[in-house]
Each structure stands twice: as structure tokens, then as C-alpha cells.
Short mmCIF file of C-alpha atoms in Angstrom, two decimals:
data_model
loop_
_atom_site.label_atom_id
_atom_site.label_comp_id
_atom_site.label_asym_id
_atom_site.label_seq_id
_atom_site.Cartn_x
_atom_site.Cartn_y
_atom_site.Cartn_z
CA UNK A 119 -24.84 16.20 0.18
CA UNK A 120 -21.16 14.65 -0.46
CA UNK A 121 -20.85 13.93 -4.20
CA UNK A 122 -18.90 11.00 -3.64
CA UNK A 123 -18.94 9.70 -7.60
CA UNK A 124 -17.76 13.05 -9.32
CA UNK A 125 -14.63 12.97 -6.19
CA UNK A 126 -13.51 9.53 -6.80
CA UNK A 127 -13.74 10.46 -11.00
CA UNK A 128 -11.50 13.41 -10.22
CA UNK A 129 -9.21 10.90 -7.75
CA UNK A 130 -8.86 8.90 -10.77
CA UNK A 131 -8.28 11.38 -12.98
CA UNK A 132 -5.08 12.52 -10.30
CA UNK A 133 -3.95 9.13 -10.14
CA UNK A 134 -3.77 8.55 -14.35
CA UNK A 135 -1.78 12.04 -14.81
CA UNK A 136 0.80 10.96 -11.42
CA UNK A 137 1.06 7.16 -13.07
CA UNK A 138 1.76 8.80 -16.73
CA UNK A 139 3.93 11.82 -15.03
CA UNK A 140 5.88 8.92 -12.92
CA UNK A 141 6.48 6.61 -16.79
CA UNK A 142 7.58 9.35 -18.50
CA UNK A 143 10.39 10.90 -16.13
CA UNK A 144 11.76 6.80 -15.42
CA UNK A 145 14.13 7.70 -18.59
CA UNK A 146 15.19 10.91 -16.89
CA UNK A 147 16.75 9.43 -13.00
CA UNK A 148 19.49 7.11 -12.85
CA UNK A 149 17.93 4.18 -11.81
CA UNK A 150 14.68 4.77 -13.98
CA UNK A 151 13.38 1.87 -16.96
CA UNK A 152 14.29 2.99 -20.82
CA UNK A 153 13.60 1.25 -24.02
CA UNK A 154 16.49 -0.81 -24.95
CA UNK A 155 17.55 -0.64 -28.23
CA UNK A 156 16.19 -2.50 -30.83
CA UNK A 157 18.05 -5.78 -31.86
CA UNK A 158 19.97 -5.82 -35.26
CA UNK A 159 19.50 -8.60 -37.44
CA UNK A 160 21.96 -11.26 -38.60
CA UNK A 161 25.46 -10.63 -39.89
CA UNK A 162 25.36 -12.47 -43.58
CA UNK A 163 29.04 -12.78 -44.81
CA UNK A 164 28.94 -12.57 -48.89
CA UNK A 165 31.37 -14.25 -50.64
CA UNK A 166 34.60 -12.22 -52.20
CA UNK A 167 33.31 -12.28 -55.06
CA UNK A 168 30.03 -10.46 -54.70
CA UNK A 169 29.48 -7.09 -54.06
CA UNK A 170 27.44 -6.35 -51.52
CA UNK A 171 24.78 -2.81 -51.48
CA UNK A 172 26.73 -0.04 -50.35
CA UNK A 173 25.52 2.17 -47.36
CA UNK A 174 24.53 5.40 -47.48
CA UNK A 175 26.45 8.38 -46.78
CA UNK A 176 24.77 10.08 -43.66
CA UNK A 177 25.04 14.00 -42.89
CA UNK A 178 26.56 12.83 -39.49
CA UNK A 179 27.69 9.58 -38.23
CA UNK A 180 29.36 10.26 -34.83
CA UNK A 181 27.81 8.71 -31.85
CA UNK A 182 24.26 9.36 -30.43
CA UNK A 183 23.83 11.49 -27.08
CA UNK A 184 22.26 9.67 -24.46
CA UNK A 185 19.22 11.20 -22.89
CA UNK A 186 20.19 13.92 -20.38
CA UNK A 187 19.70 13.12 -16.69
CA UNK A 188 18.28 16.06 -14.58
CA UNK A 189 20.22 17.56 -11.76
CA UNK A 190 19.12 17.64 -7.82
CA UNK A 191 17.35 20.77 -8.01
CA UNK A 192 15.52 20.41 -11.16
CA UNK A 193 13.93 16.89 -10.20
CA UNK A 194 13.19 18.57 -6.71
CA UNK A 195 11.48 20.88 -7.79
CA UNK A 196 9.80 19.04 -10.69
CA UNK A 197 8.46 16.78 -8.08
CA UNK A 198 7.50 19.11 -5.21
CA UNK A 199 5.68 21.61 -7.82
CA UNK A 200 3.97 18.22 -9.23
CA UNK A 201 2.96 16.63 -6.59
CA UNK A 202 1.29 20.00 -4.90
CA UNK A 203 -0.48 20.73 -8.43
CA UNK A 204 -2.09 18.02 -7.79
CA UNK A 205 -2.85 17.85 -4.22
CA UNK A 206 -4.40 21.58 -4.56
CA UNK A 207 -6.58 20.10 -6.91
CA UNK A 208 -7.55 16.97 -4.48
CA UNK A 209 -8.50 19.04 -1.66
CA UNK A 210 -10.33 21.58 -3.97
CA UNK A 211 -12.58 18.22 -5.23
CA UNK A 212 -12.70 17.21 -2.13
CA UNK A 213 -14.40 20.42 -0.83
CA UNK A 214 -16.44 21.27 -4.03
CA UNK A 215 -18.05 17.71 -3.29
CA UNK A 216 -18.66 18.00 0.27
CA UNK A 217 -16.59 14.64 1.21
CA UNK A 218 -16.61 14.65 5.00
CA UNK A 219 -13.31 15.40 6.38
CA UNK A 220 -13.62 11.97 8.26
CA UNK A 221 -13.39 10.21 5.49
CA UNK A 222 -10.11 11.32 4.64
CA UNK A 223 -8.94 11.08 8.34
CA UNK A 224 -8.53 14.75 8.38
CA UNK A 225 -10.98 15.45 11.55
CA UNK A 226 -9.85 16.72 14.56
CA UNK A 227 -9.62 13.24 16.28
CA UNK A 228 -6.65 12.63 13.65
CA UNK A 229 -4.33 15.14 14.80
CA UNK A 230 -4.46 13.25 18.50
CA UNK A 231 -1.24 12.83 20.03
CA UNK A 232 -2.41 8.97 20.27
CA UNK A 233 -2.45 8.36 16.41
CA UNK A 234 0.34 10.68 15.82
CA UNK A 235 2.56 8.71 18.01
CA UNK A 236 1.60 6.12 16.27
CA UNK A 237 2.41 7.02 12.99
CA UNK A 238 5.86 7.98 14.41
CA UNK A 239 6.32 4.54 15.91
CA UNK A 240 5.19 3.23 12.46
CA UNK A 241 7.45 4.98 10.32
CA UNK A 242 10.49 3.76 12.28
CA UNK A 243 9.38 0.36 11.95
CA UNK A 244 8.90 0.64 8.34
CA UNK A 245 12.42 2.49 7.90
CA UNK A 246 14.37 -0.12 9.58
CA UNK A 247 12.33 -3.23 7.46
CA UNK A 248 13.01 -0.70 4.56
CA UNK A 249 16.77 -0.82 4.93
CA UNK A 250 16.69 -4.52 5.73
CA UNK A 251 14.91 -5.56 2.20
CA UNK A 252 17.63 -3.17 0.63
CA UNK A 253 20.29 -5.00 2.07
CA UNK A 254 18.74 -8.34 1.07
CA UNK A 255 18.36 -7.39 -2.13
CA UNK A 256 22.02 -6.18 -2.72
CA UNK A 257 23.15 -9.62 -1.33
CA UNK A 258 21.40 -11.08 -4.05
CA UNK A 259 22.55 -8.71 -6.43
CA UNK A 260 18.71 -6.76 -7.19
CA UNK A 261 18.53 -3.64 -7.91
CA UNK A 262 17.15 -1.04 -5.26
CA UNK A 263 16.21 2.93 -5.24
CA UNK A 264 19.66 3.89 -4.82
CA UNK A 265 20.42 4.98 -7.78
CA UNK A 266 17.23 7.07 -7.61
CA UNK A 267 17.37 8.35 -4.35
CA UNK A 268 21.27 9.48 -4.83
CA UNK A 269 19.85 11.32 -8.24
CA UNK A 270 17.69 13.49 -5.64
CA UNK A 271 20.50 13.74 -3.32
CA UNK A 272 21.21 17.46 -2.67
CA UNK A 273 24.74 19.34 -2.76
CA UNK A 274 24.23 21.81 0.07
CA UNK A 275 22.54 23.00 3.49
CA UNK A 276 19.97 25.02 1.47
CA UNK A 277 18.79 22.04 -0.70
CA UNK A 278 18.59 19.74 2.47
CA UNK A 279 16.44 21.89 3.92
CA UNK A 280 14.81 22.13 0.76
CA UNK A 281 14.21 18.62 0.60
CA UNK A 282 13.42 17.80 4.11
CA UNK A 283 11.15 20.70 5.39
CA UNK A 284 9.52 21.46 1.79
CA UNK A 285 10.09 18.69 -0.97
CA UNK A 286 9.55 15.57 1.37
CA UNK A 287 6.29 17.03 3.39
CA UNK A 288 4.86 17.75 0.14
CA UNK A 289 5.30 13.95 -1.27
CA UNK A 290 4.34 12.41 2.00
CA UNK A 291 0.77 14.19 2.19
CA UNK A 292 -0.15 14.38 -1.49
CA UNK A 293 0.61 10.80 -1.73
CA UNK A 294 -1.29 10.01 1.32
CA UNK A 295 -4.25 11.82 0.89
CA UNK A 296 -4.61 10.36 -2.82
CA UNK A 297 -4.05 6.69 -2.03
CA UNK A 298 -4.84 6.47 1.46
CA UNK A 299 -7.16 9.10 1.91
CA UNK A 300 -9.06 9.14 -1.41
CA UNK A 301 -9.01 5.60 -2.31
CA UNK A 302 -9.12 3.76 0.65
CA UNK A 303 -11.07 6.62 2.88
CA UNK A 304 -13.28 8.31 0.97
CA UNK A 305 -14.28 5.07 -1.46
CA UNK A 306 -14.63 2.90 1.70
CA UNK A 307 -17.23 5.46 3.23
CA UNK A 308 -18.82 6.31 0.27
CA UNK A 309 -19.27 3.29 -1.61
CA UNK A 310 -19.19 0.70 0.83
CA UNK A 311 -16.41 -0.98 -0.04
CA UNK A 312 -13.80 -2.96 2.10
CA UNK A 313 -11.20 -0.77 3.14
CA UNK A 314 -8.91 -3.56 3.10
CA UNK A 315 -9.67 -4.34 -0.12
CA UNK A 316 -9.15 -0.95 -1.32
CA UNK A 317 -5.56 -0.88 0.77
CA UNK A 318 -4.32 -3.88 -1.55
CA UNK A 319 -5.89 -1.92 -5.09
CA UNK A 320 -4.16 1.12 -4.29
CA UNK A 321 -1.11 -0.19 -3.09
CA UNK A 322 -0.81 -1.84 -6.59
CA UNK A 323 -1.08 1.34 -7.94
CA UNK A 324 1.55 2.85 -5.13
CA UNK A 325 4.12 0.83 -6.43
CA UNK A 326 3.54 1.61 -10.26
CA UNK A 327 3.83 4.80 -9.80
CA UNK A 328 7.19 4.20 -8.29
CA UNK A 329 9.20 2.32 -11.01
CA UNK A 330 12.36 4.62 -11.41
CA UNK A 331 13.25 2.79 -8.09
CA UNK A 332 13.86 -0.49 -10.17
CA UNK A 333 12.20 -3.72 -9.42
CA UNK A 334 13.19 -4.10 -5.73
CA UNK A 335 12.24 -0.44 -4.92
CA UNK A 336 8.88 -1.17 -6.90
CA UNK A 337 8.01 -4.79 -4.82
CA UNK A 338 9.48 -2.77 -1.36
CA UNK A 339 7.19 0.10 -2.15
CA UNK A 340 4.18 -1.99 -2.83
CA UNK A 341 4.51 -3.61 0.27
CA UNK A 342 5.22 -0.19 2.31
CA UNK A 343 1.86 1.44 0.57
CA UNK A 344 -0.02 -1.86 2.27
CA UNK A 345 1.42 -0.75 5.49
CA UNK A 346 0.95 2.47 5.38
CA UNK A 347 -2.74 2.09 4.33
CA UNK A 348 -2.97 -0.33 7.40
CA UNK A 349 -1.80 2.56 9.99
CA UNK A 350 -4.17 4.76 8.06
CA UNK A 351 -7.18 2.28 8.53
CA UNK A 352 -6.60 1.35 11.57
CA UNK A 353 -6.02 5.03 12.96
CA UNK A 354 -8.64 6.51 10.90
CA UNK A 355 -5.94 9.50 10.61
CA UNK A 356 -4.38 10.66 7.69
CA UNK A 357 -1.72 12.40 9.56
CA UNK A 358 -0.67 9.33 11.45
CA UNK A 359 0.06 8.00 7.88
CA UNK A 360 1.41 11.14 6.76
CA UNK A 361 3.92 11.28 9.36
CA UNK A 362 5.27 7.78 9.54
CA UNK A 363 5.69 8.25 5.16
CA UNK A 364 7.54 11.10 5.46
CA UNK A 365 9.61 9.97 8.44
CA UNK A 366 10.67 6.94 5.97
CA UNK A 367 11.40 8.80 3.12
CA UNK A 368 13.62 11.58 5.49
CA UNK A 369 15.36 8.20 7.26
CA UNK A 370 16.49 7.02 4.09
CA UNK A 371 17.97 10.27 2.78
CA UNK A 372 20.33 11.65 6.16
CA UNK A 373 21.18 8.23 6.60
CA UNK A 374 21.84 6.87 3.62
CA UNK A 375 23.44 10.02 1.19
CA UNK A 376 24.49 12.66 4.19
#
């Protein structure tokens, strides 16, 4: 008998530690939100005749280092070692509490050519409105991913492959499977719940767990998890999702930063 309240506890508990893991490396990516400084009070100009309080002498007063910014390979690897952490520990709750493998769109029916076309068709469609809000926004003068995609650019034919057959796979399914599969699939089935009401919830939390990409790449990816959870409910596959994220993400690399 599915357990379908301790999985969606341990989908939640995924989705907290990816939200925190996601604030705390913004300050790391070029691109990502830091704390500005804090703002120093008024200048109040004694008169010549007064002396003011002297400063204090400090051990070392040359200028503060600026937080280091990871390299390709590091942030790679940080993501795609992440990312699968977690999405071992997904499937393992998913099969320790019997969810059925329809409700994460993971049944045979899924891997159809039919809804993987699909996905294929969708992901094109979803590149090319991608590109088309980035260029948009850039007109206007808002702030995209580029910065953060660039950061996760690689330098070589080893690291694209890296990226394209290993990091990006990785993203595209974990990511699925916890906010398409999880929370709109498995909550829909086992609670009852509107699927389409669960699309819009998690693809709040899709975009907040995206906010090195600045505030365009945050609204874009909002919008793109909505989309995405529509090919997923209206394929019931996972892998028609999977494949149309993951043909988005690999778009906007070799086009953009080859």
C-alpha cells in the first residue's frame, strides 16, 4: 500500500535542502543576488576649531577581497553531484513507499515514441520563446541568465561533453521528477488534488530555486516550469518532460556560448 504522506514529507524535505542549496551558491555565479553593503551614515563636517574622535588604528586597512567566484568545473560538478544526491534519494522514497510508477509518469506507456516526440517538439518550442523573452528583456535593459549560464560555460571538448551527456541529463530528470513528477504526479494521484493547481505551486517554487539567473531568468523560468508541467500533465510521461527540459537547457548552451 503506497505511503503517499511519508513520500510527499520526504519531497518536501528535497525541495527545502535544493531551495536553501540554490540561496546560498547565488553569491558564488556571476549573475547570482548578494547582500549589498550596508549604508554609511551622514558626513557631519565639525567646525576648525573642534577636534573631532580619532579613528582607530586597524591591524590592516587595505581593501576587502570580494567573494571568490567558482570556476566551470567546480560549479559542474557541484551541481551534477547535487542534484543526483538528491534524486537517488527521490527514487529510493519513492520505492520504499510503494508510489506507483504511474504516478510519476515513469510506466512503460511514457517511454512511447508518441509522448517522446512530443516532448521533443515541446522543448523546441520552449527554446525558441526562451531566446525571444531574452532578447526582450535586453532591449529593455533586464537582466537575464547570461551571466550565469556563461559562469557554467566550459573551456574544452571534455567539459562539453561533460556538460551535455552527464551534467545537463542529470538536472533535467532530477528536476523533473521532483517538481513534475513528485509534486504535481504523485500529490495529484495521491491526494486528490488538481494537477493544475499543483503545476502553478510548484512552478513558484521552480523559479525560486532559480534566482542566480537574475530577475528575468527567475520570471522566464517560472513560466517555463508551467509549461513544462503542462507537457508532463497532459502526456502523463515524465520523460516527455524530461526530454523537452533538457533539450532547452542544451539549446541555450551550443548556441548561445559555443
Amino acid at each position: 500500500m503506497t505511503d503517499w504522506s511519508a513520500f510527499a514529507g520526504v519531497a518536501g524535505v528535497v525541495l527545502t535542502v535544493l531551495l536553501v542549496l540554490a540561496r546560498l551558491s547565488q553569491g558564488a555565479v556571476p549573475g547570482g543576488s548578494t547582500a549589498e553593503p550596508a549604508a554609511r551614515g551622514t558626513d557631519r563636517t565639525l567646525p576648525d576649531d573642534v577636534e573631532g574622535p580619532q579613528p582607530l588604528e586597524r591591524a590592516d586597512d587595505g581593501p576587502v577581497a570580494p567573494t571568490p567566484e567558482l570556476g566551470p568545473v567546480v560549479l559542474l560538478a557541484n551541481v551534477a553531484v547535487s542534484q543526483g544526491t538528491l534524486g537517488v534519494l527521490l527514487v529510493f522514497a519513492a520505492w520504499w513507499t510503494a508510489v506507483p510508477a504511474s504516478a510519476l509518469g515513469v510506466d512503460p506507456a511514457a517511454f512511447a515514441p508518441v509522448p517522446l516526440a512530443a516532448g521533443a517538439a515541446a522543448g523546441g518550442a520552449l527554446y525558441l520563446a526562451n531566446e525571444t523573452a531574452a532578447t526582450v528583456g535586453r532591449r529593455y535593459g533586464v537582466e537575464g541568465a547570461e551571466a550565469f549560464r556563461a559562469a557554467l560555460a566550459p573551456e574544452s571538448r571534455r567539459g562539453w561533453a561533460v556538460l551535455l551527456l552527464v551534467v545537463l541529463p542529470v538536472v533535467a530528470a532530477f528536476e523533473e521528477l521532483l517538481f513534475r513528477g513528485a509534486l504535481v504526479g504523485a500529490l495529484s494521484a495521491g491526494f486528490g488534488v488538481s494537477p493544475w493547481l499543483l503545476a502553478g505551486l510548484s512552478s513558484v517554487a521552480f523559479a525560486a530555486g532559480h534566482g542566480a539567473q537574475g530577475r528575468l531568468g527567475v520570471v522566464v523560468t517560472g513560466v517555463l516550469g508551467f509549461a513544462l508541467a503542462a507537457v508532463f500533465v497532459l502526456t502523463g510521461s515524465l520523460a516527455a518532460a524530461v526530454v523537452a527540459h533538457y533539450l532547452v537547457n542544451a539549446l541555450e548552451f551550443v548556441v548561445n556560448e559555443r
